């Protein structure tokens, strides 16, 4: 159920889900309300007056009974239960000039196709399908072997000839056939991958055609996600994530590679991630009362290092120039052979890698987003520790990894942190008072700043004129928030008393410099790939954002700081976890399972460090938004306002 | 080196190998010499006089110095060292009438093709071949993954596109590539089996194209044989056999099936035979200073039960009507997955079974003998515990297992035994004195009679008129050798004092009856299969004998008793161990590896017990040689002589 929230005196309205926190609605609407405790309700600054409608509010400790009766509520302590009108009290007001409606984010696409529609049209065609078979019982005159009986019935009833059979399957065949008097359900893989022939995947007694599941797995350096897919319905049933247990041996791929080089290290890394996957799968199946026997196959995407570690391939050459992985296209592997607690019939279909730093997770996003079928010139971006980028369309694709560093994950930023409890995820600056409005993950007192918070804050600094285009704080401003710190000048986002860490949370010029390097590396990457084929950044027609990060950031602000190219917002799309997306598509669509290798081969990899002109373009991008302002017309416009 | 041995006064000569035992030469020549101790030299009966040439003789305990000086030697204690002429002393002579030259046995064919000839003509084409590759070293501008580098070089240098790759191989790829600076030897499987694409089997550092071996394995119910094959030369290097360790759980397939049904029994059976194969392979490779890494693949043939037990498939339905095996065509299986101590790249290619009692060993013989390409109407026979028979030619084939029972392996015969040390393997009767000439395996005192001995003895009984066509001893003969025993009348082949067992070794009418049932079951089988397609036994154009038994028996005598059809001896061929033969051919010839499934499918199986007319034909065959003498014109002729 949705409600409309209108903010007075601006008369700005925004639509939100039932139960949404009012402070978030204000952020969404681009309405500034002073807020400095992150949403915990202790600073008492984010007061509003309820004029109409229903809010579920908690009364703050600092609020008098009188205030409460007058309709004063704390925005961070109020949930929207109906259409409401609220008024921002004068002390929280700021100049109407910079008020703006935040754009509607392009909808996240769960899948590039509608399985229900495909099923209705008879075009839902997953590679793995179940077929029920009633075989004739054997007699002395017809006593061919069980496998041949099965083959002959498949041929007769389903016109399926010359299927291939995995040996281990035959060990249970005799009993399965006889359990329900030669009535069995076969699972077949129709993907023309190694062979042109359908492959017999599994055989079960009786009719189990109504139960058929697959698992799509994304092994992130940080998190492992598993999706449970219903292949009969073509539906995503559920998904579950857990930290990749390798994380105790280092947060980034490089430290994992180094650990894997130690004696027994590779085996340890392999077992750790397999352990994580096993526990997630187990929890997911248990939640839905399913058995591992109901699963016919597993699709998987991961970056190149994660893929290698999962497969037990030593990734050491990934780290050494000239950065050669062992495997890009990955043969199907029996899940059990890698230690997964799944039946022998379950094989893993891995998305192909392109190069050492453009992995199967990116190919998965390109596949799942449909970029490889687009006529428009498209930029695909996945921002994580590294930023991976792909430009092109259905005719060609170029890709690269930008050594952006982990700045957008909080790395190299003094108070940077991941987007966990207490991280400032959204922030704005009052252009007159230079007071901040902050909101944290979990609506608690702040502990630090995560990527989306950093982008929004930097954009606010630019917009309010707190910083100059080279990332330095202006020295002529009269606010206690800007001061000289240990690492140059800094802005105090939260005072020690308002935090969980009993220190002032600040963003310094050194931090800003690191953010500029990170966004500069990305932008120089786009430009280099485009100019490599004679195109300009302005030729781009659309941008696809993948990754958790892509889903949380404010695109306009990311454009503002020069991280994303300056395209109209309607030309941006989120695909969320691109790695899971492509893996899901492969389970639901035979064509996509067959296409993925071709897609990976289409993607020409560039080593940016070795590509002429990259360094110059990088230096040109170390400016807010960029030295070439004509790359950013909308930002120029916004700054002028 | 060969020598000619001439026997006087018959003036019969025979060619023998240097060092051959003179008694065997006499047997070969069809010359009777009294002999009753089996060849141990203790009865002193097989005396001959050396007239010319050189013998290496041991002086028997019973021989006087005078005799020795006069040239008397014991035939069983003398080895032929040059061309010799010997004279049979009068007391050993018998009527010249029945003297006959034993026919030259058709030569055993080691292979149906000549690999040297094929190599010379450029037509030697094993499915598995090695290709040396010098790949370009990776650079930043060319840093594709190792596997793609290998694929691209294979394509460029050898026009090999789209190879398939086993996952496990990739685990060593990075190190193998870098060991000799990207010079590697690939092993490829060109057989179009599961896929139309060549399969990358192995990759080794440097150039190892000169070393390439395969193993051909025959799992017999009794013995496991392994052949070492040099794929570069196309040569059989060596072979080695060992008792199948399952034998301690029963000598025949039925007792193994019963044991396998017990808890843990199947696993035990599987591990036992795998243990035997492992030890034979190890010994064979050690003998030739080879490593398991030099082996690219393994071909294997066995009867249906042995195949099932080896693969870990429960064979219980093989024994229960309607006798359905689980698998006939067997998918390739990784050797390591079954417990064989071979590298991960080694897969096993099993010959297909046809039915529960016509197994891969028979298909192997049909393949290796080339029967499936013959235009002549051919009978293929493998006599063991069961007798398996195939009739047909390149257009059609019918096959069956005859429940002949183990009579020809000595089973059900009071003094029957396998062809081991002390078994009477050849025997003849003096037509005047009815005294026997016997020779044992190992030339020691007799312990019993093996299959070839039984056939030869029975033929001698017929020829000398000791028995009537219904298998009964004539009652009018004046010889102490025939007497009334516990199981009817019997012939004493060796007196207790001449044996190792301190009992008279006899052959009774009950024994003869069992032999007639066994040969009758076989013969009725041939006739049933032939008449089933409207043909007669007399339409047969050739006979192929497989199996150890087939190699040792005297064909003429086997025809005499009605076990084999009455064809001229030149139309008989031995192929020896047919199971090893086909498995060897599959390793040497891509075409045969590709053909074997088709060959198995060509073979239509008949369950004789369920085939109309079989029982009548069986009863008609319980006669020596048969109730229909027109089936046996040469025997009629021989008996008349």
Tab-separated table of N, CA and C in Angstrom, chain A residues 138-149 151 164-168 170-175 178 182 192-197 199 270 310-314 316-317 321-334 337-338 354-356 597 600-601 603 605 607 609-610, chain B residues 138-149 151 164-168 170-175 178 182 192-197 199 270 310-314 316-317 321-334 337-338 354-356 597 600-601 603 605 607 609-610:
chain	number	residue	atom	x	y	z
A	138	UNK	N	9.411	-54.992	-18.275
A	138	UNK	CA	10.176	-55.973	-19.054
A	138	UNK	C	9.543	-57.362	-19.017
A	139	UNK	N	9.740	-58.077	-20.091
A	139	UNK	CA	9.306	-59.482	-20.171
A	139	UNK	C	10.470	-60.262	-20.769
A	140	UNK	N	10.333	-61.587	-20.792
A	140	UNK	CA	11.418	-62.387	-21.373
A	140	UNK	C	11.627	-62.040	-22.840
A	141	UNK	N	10.558	-61.672	-23.504
A	141	UNK	CA	10.678	-61.339	-24.921
A	141	UNK	C	11.172	-59.906	-25.122
A	142	UNK	N	11.166	-59.122	-24.065
A	142	UNK	CA	11.610	-57.728	-24.156
A	142	UNK	C	12.365	-57.431	-22.870
A	143	UNK	N	13.601	-57.900	-22.812
A	143	UNK	CA	14.381	-57.723	-21.584
A	143	UNK	C	15.642	-56.900	-21.834
A	144	UNK	N	15.495	-55.861	-22.632
A	144	UNK	CA	16.628	-54.949	-22.849
A	144	UNK	C	16.994	-54.316	-21.509
A	145	UNK	N	18.168	-53.752	-21.441
A	145	UNK	CA	18.642	-53.165	-20.187
A	145	UNK	C	17.771	-51.958	-19.831
A	146	UNK	N	17.769	-51.618	-18.549
A	146	UNK	CA	16.910	-50.538	-18.060
A	146	UNK	C	17.162	-49.230	-18.802
A	147	UNK	N	18.421	-48.946	-19.059
A	147	UNK	CA	18.741	-47.677	-19.708
A	147	UNK	C	18.184	-47.633	-21.124
A	148	UNK	N	18.284	-48.762	-21.821
A	148	UNK	CA	17.766	-48.786	-23.181
A	148	UNK	C	16.240	-48.672	-23.188
A	149	UNK	N	15.606	-49.300	-22.225
A	149	UNK	CA	14.149	-49.192	-22.091
A	149	UNK	C	13.762	-47.722	-21.923
A	151	UNK	N	15.609	-45.096	-22.799
A	151	UNK	CA	15.906	-44.387	-24.049
A	151	UNK	C	14.796	-44.616	-25.083
A	164	UNK	N	22.559	-38.280	-24.033
A	164	UNK	CA	23.774	-38.714	-23.343
A	164	UNK	C	23.437	-38.892	-21.865
A	165	UNK	N	24.211	-39.738	-21.213
A	165	UNK	CA	23.884	-40.147	-19.850
A	165	UNK	C	25.133	-40.076	-18.991
A	166	UNK	N	24.988	-39.498	-17.846
A	166	UNK	CA	26.093	-39.474	-16.910
A	166	UNK	C	26.159	-40.818	-16.203
A	167	UNK	N	27.354	-41.347	-16.080
A	167	UNK	CA	27.500	-42.681	-15.535
A	167	UNK	C	26.853	-42.859	-14.161
A	168	UNK	N	27.090	-41.926	-13.247
A	168	UNK	CA	26.658	-42.144	-11.868
A	168	UNK	C	25.151	-42.332	-11.735
A	170	UNK	N	23.340	-44.063	-13.506
A	170	UNK	CA	22.925	-45.443	-13.771
A	170	UNK	C	22.965	-46.299	-12.513
A	171	UNK	N	23.692	-45.831	-11.500
A	171	UNK	CA	23.790	-46.656	-10.289
A	171	UNK	C	22.455	-46.760	-9.556
A	172	UNK	N	21.575	-45.788	-9.744
A	172	UNK	CA	20.285	-45.886	-9.061
A	172	UNK	C	19.151	-46.285	-10.009
A	173	UNK	N	19.497	-46.424	-11.279
A	173	UNK	CA	18.470	-46.615	-12.301
A	173	UNK	C	17.586	-47.832	-12.045
A	174	UNK	N	18.207	-48.968	-11.743
A	174	UNK	CA	17.432	-50.206	-11.596
A	174	UNK	C	16.368	-50.050	-10.502
A	175	UNK	N	16.767	-49.484	-9.370
A	175	UNK	CA	15.805	-49.353	-8.268
A	175	UNK	C	14.743	-48.299	-8.567
A	178	UNK	N	12.029	-49.642	-10.768
A	178	UNK	CA	11.142	-50.660	-10.186
A	178	UNK	C	10.309	-50.151	-9.016
A	182	UNK	N	8.084	-48.988	-13.238
A	182	UNK	CA	8.604	-48.418	-14.483
A	182	UNK	C	7.924	-47.113	-14.896
A	192	UNK	N	22.580	-27.003	-25.702
A	192	UNK	CA	23.553	-27.560	-26.624
A	192	UNK	C	24.894	-26.954	-26.300
A	193	UNK	N	25.524	-27.586	-25.356
A	193	UNK	CA	26.751	-27.006	-24.846
A	193	UNK	C	27.917	-27.855	-25.318
A	194	UNK	N	28.222	-28.936	-24.585
A	194	UNK	CA	29.290	-29.832	-25.037
A	194	UNK	C	28.819	-30.630	-26.231
A	195	UNK	N	27.574	-30.929	-26.241
A	195	UNK	CA	27.060	-31.895	-27.196
A	195	UNK	C	25.770	-31.353	-27.780
A	196	UNK	N	25.424	-31.854	-28.938
A	196	UNK	CA	24.158	-31.460	-29.567
A	196	UNK	C	22.997	-32.291	-29.016
A	197	UNK	N	23.330	-33.272	-28.188
A	197	UNK	CA	22.305	-34.205	-27.748
A	197	UNK	C	21.773	-33.813	-26.374
A	199	UNK	N	20.893	-34.266	-22.598
A	199	UNK	CA	21.616	-35.041	-21.593
A	199	UNK	C	20.632	-35.467	-20.508
A	270	UNK	N	39.125	-22.770	-0.848
A	270	UNK	CA	38.082	-23.490	-1.580
A	270	UNK	C	37.028	-24.031	-0.601
A	310	UNK	N	36.914	-20.999	-5.972
A	310	UNK	CA	35.800	-21.947	-5.817
A	310	UNK	C	36.100	-23.255	-6.547
A	311	UNK	N	36.698	-23.128	-7.725
A	311	UNK	CA	36.988	-24.322	-8.528
A	311	UNK	C	38.264	-25.031	-8.085
A	312	UNK	N	38.986	-24.419	-7.145
A	312	UNK	CA	40.253	-25.017	-6.725
A	312	UNK	C	41.376	-24.772	-7.716
A	313	UNK	N	41.267	-23.721	-8.493
A	313	UNK	CA	42.324	-23.340	-9.436
A	313	UNK	C	43.186	-22.274	-8.771
A	314	UNK	N	44.485	-22.471	-8.772
A	314	UNK	CA	45.369	-21.499	-8.137
A	314	UNK	C	45.291	-20.163	-8.893
A	316	UNK	N	47.141	-17.542	-8.729
A	316	UNK	CA	48.298	-16.660	-8.537
A	316	UNK	C	48.657	-15.834	-9.764
A	317	UNK	N	48.424	-16.370	-10.965
A	317	UNK	CA	48.808	-15.607	-12.154
A	317	UNK	C	47.838	-14.459	-12.453
A	321	UNK	N	51.665	-9.702	-13.515
A	321	UNK	CA	51.626	-9.269	-14.912
A	321	UNK	C	52.099	-10.429	-15.773
A	322	UNK	N	51.518	-10.718	-16.940
A	322	UNK	CA	50.433	-9.972	-17.599
A	322	UNK	C	49.013	-10.407	-17.222
A	323	UNK	N	48.815	-10.861	-16.001
A	323	UNK	CA	47.454	-11.077	-15.475
A	323	UNK	C	46.622	-12.088	-16.267
A	324	UNK	N	47.137	-13.310	-16.342
A	324	UNK	CA	46.391	-14.335	-17.080
A	324	UNK	C	45.654	-15.255	-16.121
A	325	UNK	N	44.346	-15.361	-16.285
A	325	UNK	CA	43.623	-16.380	-15.528
A	325	UNK	C	43.885	-17.755	-16.159
A	326	UNK	N	43.544	-18.807	-15.440
A	326	UNK	CA	43.661	-20.147	-16.030
A	326	UNK	C	42.459	-20.430	-16.922
A	327	UNK	N	41.300	-20.092	-16.422
A	327	UNK	CA	40.071	-20.438	-17.131
A	327	UNK	C	39.175	-19.233	-17.342
A	328	UNK	N	38.649	-19.088	-18.525
A	328	UNK	CA	37.559	-18.135	-18.724
A	328	UNK	C	36.268	-18.912	-18.930
A	329	UNK	N	36.184	-19.656	-20.036
A	329	UNK	CA	35.018	-20.528	-20.208
A	329	UNK	C	35.226	-21.741	-19.316
A	330	UNK	N	34.232	-22.077	-18.536
A	330	UNK	CA	34.398	-23.116	-17.516
A	330	UNK	C	33.542	-24.328	-17.853
A	331	UNK	N	34.179	-25.489	-17.998
A	331	UNK	CA	33.375	-26.682	-18.289
A	331	UNK	C	32.417	-26.954	-17.127
A	332	UNK	N	31.277	-27.578	-17.414
A	332	UNK	CA	30.380	-27.942	-16.320
A	332	UNK	C	31.106	-28.838	-15.312
A	333	UNK	N	30.863	-28.610	-14.046
A	333	UNK	CA	31.542	-29.367	-12.987
A	333	UNK	C	30.486	-29.985	-12.078
A	334	UNK	N	30.714	-31.211	-11.694
A	334	UNK	CA	29.806	-31.869	-10.762
A	334	UNK	C	29.921	-31.176	-9.402
A	337	UNK	N	31.891	-32.876	-6.715
A	337	UNK	CA	33.345	-32.899	-6.902
A	337	UNK	C	34.018	-31.686	-6.272
A	338	UNK	N	33.261	-30.629	-6.054
A	338	UNK	CA	33.838	-29.438	-5.429
A	338	UNK	C	33.504	-29.383	-3.938
A	354	UNK	N	35.988	-13.036	-18.476
A	354	UNK	CA	36.575	-12.423	-19.673
A	354	UNK	C	38.087	-12.300	-19.491
A	355	UNK	N	38.492	-11.896	-18.300
A	355	UNK	CA	39.912	-11.681	-18.033
A	355	UNK	C	40.109	-11.746	-16.526
A	356	UNK	N	41.314	-11.463	-16.088
A	356	UNK	CA	41.602	-11.601	-14.657
A	356	UNK	C	40.734	-10.690	-13.797
A	597	UNK	N	28.660	-18.072	-23.194
A	597	UNK	CA	30.058	-18.128	-23.637
A	597	UNK	C	30.318	-17.174	-24.777
A	600	UNK	N	30.597	-13.699	-23.418
A	600	UNK	CA	31.918	-13.451	-22.821
A	600	UNK	C	32.969	-13.250	-23.914
A	601	UNK	N	32.867	-14.017	-24.975
A	601	UNK	CA	33.855	-13.891	-26.055
A	601	UNK	C	33.700	-12.581	-26.825
A	603	UNK	N	33.184	-9.795	-25.480
A	603	UNK	CA	33.686	-8.691	-24.653
A	603	UNK	C	35.215	-8.623	-24.743
A	605	UNK	N	38.691	-7.372	-23.748
A	605	UNK	CA	39.244	-6.820	-22.513
A	605	UNK	C	40.373	-5.826	-22.795
A	607	UNK	N	43.480	-3.747	-20.761
A	607	UNK	CA	44.206	-3.475	-19.523
A	607	UNK	C	44.467	-1.972	-19.536
A	609	UNK	N	45.894	0.135	-17.619
A	609	UNK	CA	47.246	0.621	-17.292
A	609	UNK	C	48.144	0.537	-18.512
A	610	UNK	N	47.802	-0.337	-19.437
A	610	UNK	CA	48.629	-0.570	-20.612
A	610	UNK	C	48.020	0.097	-21.850
B	138	UNK	N	52.263	-15.246	-22.991
B	138	UNK	CA	51.318	-14.144	-22.805
B	138	UNK	C	52.030	-12.798	-22.601
B	139	UNK	N	51.377	-11.739	-23.041
B	139	UNK	CA	51.847	-10.369	-22.808
B	139	UNK	C	50.641	-9.564	-22.342
B	140	UNK	N	50.889	-8.325	-21.950
B	140	UNK	CA	49.763	-7.488	-21.512
B	140	UNK	C	48.754	-7.287	-22.632
B	141	UNK	N	49.263	-7.258	-23.864
B	141	UNK	CA	48.367	-7.051	-25.005
B	141	UNK	C	47.678	-8.356	-25.412
B	142	UNK	N	48.156	-9.462	-24.896
B	142	UNK	CA	47.588	-10.764	-25.247
B	142	UNK	C	47.612	-11.608	-23.979
B	143	UNK	N	46.658	-11.322	-23.097
B	143	UNK	CA	46.642	-12.042	-21.816
B	143	UNK	C	45.363	-12.844	-21.630
B	144	UNK	N	44.956	-13.510	-22.720
B	144	UNK	CA	43.790	-14.388	-22.607
B	144	UNK	C	44.123	-15.512	-21.631
B	145	UNK	N	43.107	-16.196	-21.163
B	145	UNK	CA	43.332	-17.254	-20.170
B	145	UNK	C	44.103	-18.398	-20.812
B	146	UNK	N	44.736	-19.195	-19.965
B	146	UNK	CA	45.605	-20.267	-20.458
B	146	UNK	C	44.847	-21.224	-21.369
B	147	UNK	N	43.623	-21.538	-20.988
B	147	UNK	CA	42.871	-22.508	-21.786
B	147	UNK	C	42.565	-21.955	-23.169
B	148	UNK	N	42.245	-20.663	-23.226
B	148	UNK	CA	41.933	-20.086	-24.530
B	148	UNK	C	43.200	-20.023	-25.396
B	149	UNK	N	44.329	-19.723	-24.769
B	149	UNK	CA	45.608	-19.713	-25.491
B	149	UNK	C	45.855	-21.089	-26.110
B	151	UNK	N	43.551	-23.387	-26.762
B	151	UNK	CA	42.546	-23.600	-27.816
B	151	UNK	C	42.942	-22.893	-29.099
B	164	UNK	N	36.328	-30.025	-26.506
B	164	UNK	CA	35.730	-30.016	-25.173
B	164	UNK	C	36.828	-30.361	-24.158
B	165	UNK	N	36.620	-29.893	-22.943
B	165	UNK	CA	37.670	-29.991	-21.939
B	165	UNK	C	37.078	-30.510	-20.640
B	166	UNK	N	37.751	-31.453	-20.054
B	166	UNK	CA	37.333	-31.955	-18.754
B	166	UNK	C	37.789	-30.972	-17.694
B	167	UNK	N	36.893	-30.687	-16.757
B	167	UNK	CA	37.218	-29.665	-15.772
B	167	UNK	C	38.514	-29.925	-15.008
B	168	UNK	N	38.715	-31.148	-14.541
B	168	UNK	CA	39.842	-31.407	-13.641
B	168	UNK	C	41.193	-31.108	-14.290
B	170	UNK	N	41.946	-28.650	-15.967
B	170	UNK	CA	42.300	-27.232	-15.880
B	170	UNK	C	43.037	-26.914	-14.588
B	171	UNK	N	42.926	-27.812	-13.605
B	171	UNK	CA	43.585	-27.522	-12.334
B	171	UNK	C	45.100	-27.535	-12.440
B	172	UNK	N	45.631	-28.267	-13.405
B	172	UNK	CA	47.092	-28.280	-13.531
B	172	UNK	C	47.563	-27.422	-14.704
B	173	UNK	N	46.613	-26.871	-15.446
B	173	UNK	CA	46.948	-26.206	-16.701
B	173	UNK	C	47.960	-25.066	-16.540
B	174	UNK	N	47.737	-24.202	-15.557
B	174	UNK	CA	48.603	-23.028	-15.405
B	174	UNK	C	50.054	-23.461	-15.206
B	175	UNK	N	50.283	-24.444	-14.344
B	175	UNK	CA	51.660	-24.858	-14.067
B	175	UNK	C	52.265	-25.610	-15.246
B	178	UNK	N	53.507	-23.245	-17.883
B	178	UNK	CA	54.675	-22.425	-17.536
B	178	UNK	C	55.938	-23.235	-17.285
B	182	UNK	N	55.417	-22.498	-22.092
B	182	UNK	CA	54.245	-22.626	-22.972
B	182	UNK	C	54.453	-23.598	-24.139
B	192	UNK	N	34.145	-39.794	-31.911
B	192	UNK	CA	32.888	-39.055	-31.897
B	192	UNK	C	31.884	-39.888	-31.139
B	193	UNK	N	31.927	-39.689	-29.842
B	193	UNK	CA	31.124	-40.559	-28.995
B	193	UNK	C	29.985	-39.736	-28.409
B	194	UNK	N	30.226	-39.050	-27.319
B	194	UNK	CA	29.191	-38.182	-26.763
B	194	UNK	C	29.015	-36.950	-27.612
B	195	UNK	N	30.108	-36.517	-28.204
B	195	UNK	CA	30.127	-35.216	-28.847
B	195	UNK	C	30.826	-35.348	-30.190
B	196	UNK	N	30.550	-34.425	-31.071
B	196	UNK	CA	31.236	-34.410	-32.367
B	196	UNK	C	32.591	-33.728	-32.268
B	197	UNK	N	32.884	-33.172	-31.113
B	197	UNK	CA	34.097	-32.367	-30.984
B	197	UNK	C	35.228	-33.182	-30.366
B	199	UNK	N	38.020	-34.068	-27.775
B	199	UNK	CA	38.041	-33.807	-26.346
B	199	UNK	C	39.488	-33.715	-25.888
B	270	UNK	N	33.134	-54.766	-5.748
B	270	UNK	CA	33.695	-53.704	-6.591
B	270	UNK	C	35.151	-53.462	-6.207
B	310	UNK	N	32.025	-54.254	-11.477
B	310	UNK	CA	33.146	-53.311	-11.598
B	310	UNK	C	32.649	-51.868	-11.503
B	311	UNK	N	31.506	-51.608	-12.121
B	311	UNK	CA	30.972	-50.240	-12.131
B	311	UNK	C	30.215	-49.897	-10.849
B	312	UNK	N	30.046	-50.908	-9.980
B	312	UNK	CA	29.294	-50.653	-8.749
B	312	UNK	C	27.790	-50.630	-8.990
B	313	UNK	N	27.346	-51.308	-10.030
B	313	UNK	CA	25.908	-51.418	-10.315
B	313	UNK	C	25.419	-52.741	-9.744
B	314	UNK	N	24.355	-52.694	-8.982
B	314	UNK	CA	23.844	-53.929	-8.390
B	314	UNK	C	23.362	-54.862	-9.502
B	316	UNK	N	21.599	-57.550	-9.345
B	316	UNK	CA	20.630	-58.559	-8.905
B	316	UNK	C	19.572	-58.909	-9.944
B	317	UNK	N	19.183	-57.932	-10.789
B	317	UNK	CA	18.131	-58.247	-11.769
B	317	UNK	C	18.649	-59.074	-12.934
B	321	UNK	N	14.361	-63.503	-13.468
B	321	UNK	CA	13.591	-63.385	-14.697
B	321	UNK	C	12.858	-62.047	-14.680
B	322	UNK	N	12.761	-61.283	-15.775
B	322	UNK	CA	13.219	-61.611	-17.135
B	322	UNK	C	14.666	-61.188	-17.455
B	323	UNK	N	15.533	-61.205	-16.470
B	323	UNK	CA	16.974	-61.051	-16.718
B	323	UNK	C	17.362	-59.726	-17.384
B	324	UNK	N	17.037	-58.630	-16.719
B	324	UNK	CA	17.384	-57.326	-17.294
B	324	UNK	C	18.627	-56.762	-16.618
B	325	UNK	N	19.633	-56.455	-17.395
B	325	UNK	CA	20.761	-55.713	-16.818
B	325	UNK	C	20.360	-54.248	-16.652
B	326	UNK	N	21.157	-53.496	-15.899
B	326	UNK	CA	20.892	-52.064	-15.789
B	326	UNK	C	21.445	-51.331	-17.007
B	327	UNK	N	22.646	-51.688	-17.387
B	327	UNK	CA	23.344	-50.976	-18.456
B	327	UNK	C	23.824	-51.915	-19.536
B	328	UNK	N	23.628	-51.521	-20.769
B	328	UNK	CA	24.319	-52.217	-21.844
B	328	UNK	C	25.373	-51.280	-22.401
B	329	UNK	N	24.951	-50.186	-23.042
B	329	UNK	CA	25.932	-49.185	-23.471
B	329	UNK	C	26.372	-48.422	-22.230
B	330	UNK	N	27.671	-48.294	-22.043
B	330	UNK	CA	28.188	-47.730	-20.794
B	330	UNK	C	28.858	-46.392	-21.056
B	331	UNK	N	28.384	-45.336	-20.402
B	331	UNK	CA	29.032	-44.034	-20.613
B	331	UNK	C	30.488	-44.114	-20.140
B	332	UNK	N	31.372	-43.313	-20.743
B	332	UNK	CA	32.753	-43.287	-20.257
B	332	UNK	C	32.770	-42.923	-18.768
B	333	UNK	N	33.633	-43.561	-18.033
B	333	UNK	CA	33.717	-43.338	-16.579
B	333	UNK	C	35.154	-42.984	-16.232
B	334	UNK	N	35.319	-42.002	-15.369
B	334	UNK	CA	36.654	-41.662	-14.900
B	334	UNK	C	37.204	-42.824	-14.059
B	337	UNK	N	37.189	-42.470	-10.353
B	337	UNK	CA	35.874	-42.545	-9.707
B	337	UNK	C	35.516	-43.966	-9.310
B	338	UNK	N	36.142	-44.940	-9.934
B	338	UNK	CA	35.857	-46.331	-9.585
B	338	UNK	C	36.919	-46.896	-8.661
B	354	UNK	N	25.175	-56.821	-24.405
B	354	UNK	CA	23.969	-56.998	-25.211
B	354	UNK	C	22.787	-57.366	-24.311
B	355	UNK	N	23.046	-58.215	-23.341
B	355	UNK	CA	21.978	-58.680	-22.461
B	355	UNK	C	22.628	-59.184	-21.188
B	356	UNK	N	21.827	-59.751	-20.311
B	356	UNK	CA	22.363	-60.194	-19.026
B	356	UNK	C	23.439	-61.257	-19.175
B	597	UNK	N	29.385	-49.599	-30.033
B	597	UNK	CA	27.985	-49.543	-29.607
B	597	UNK	C	27.034	-50.033	-30.681
B	600	UNK	N	27.131	-53.761	-30.788
B	600	UNK	CA	26.313	-54.368	-29.723
B	600	UNK	C	24.826	-54.268	-30.062
B	601	UNK	N	24.421	-53.148	-30.629
B	601	UNK	CA	23.010	-52.973	-30.972
B	601	UNK	C	22.579	-53.876	-32.121
B	603	UNK	N	23.422	-56.877	-32.419
B	603	UNK	CA	23.306	-58.250	-31.923
B	603	UNK	C	21.977	-58.451	-31.203
B	605	UNK	N	19.429	-60.363	-29.073
B	605	UNK	CA	19.577	-61.390	-28.044
B	605	UNK	C	18.369	-62.320	-28.014
B	607	UNK	N	16.618	-65.320	-25.589
B	607	UNK	CA	16.645	-66.122	-24.371
B	607	UNK	C	16.253	-67.524	-24.793
B	609	UNK	N	15.837	-70.349	-23.350
B	609	UNK	CA	14.825	-71.066	-22.555
B	609	UNK	C	13.426	-70.639	-22.966
B	610	UNK	N	13.329	-69.456	-23.549
B	610	UNK	CA	12.033	-68.892	-23.919
B	610	UNK	C	11.799	-68.976	-25.430
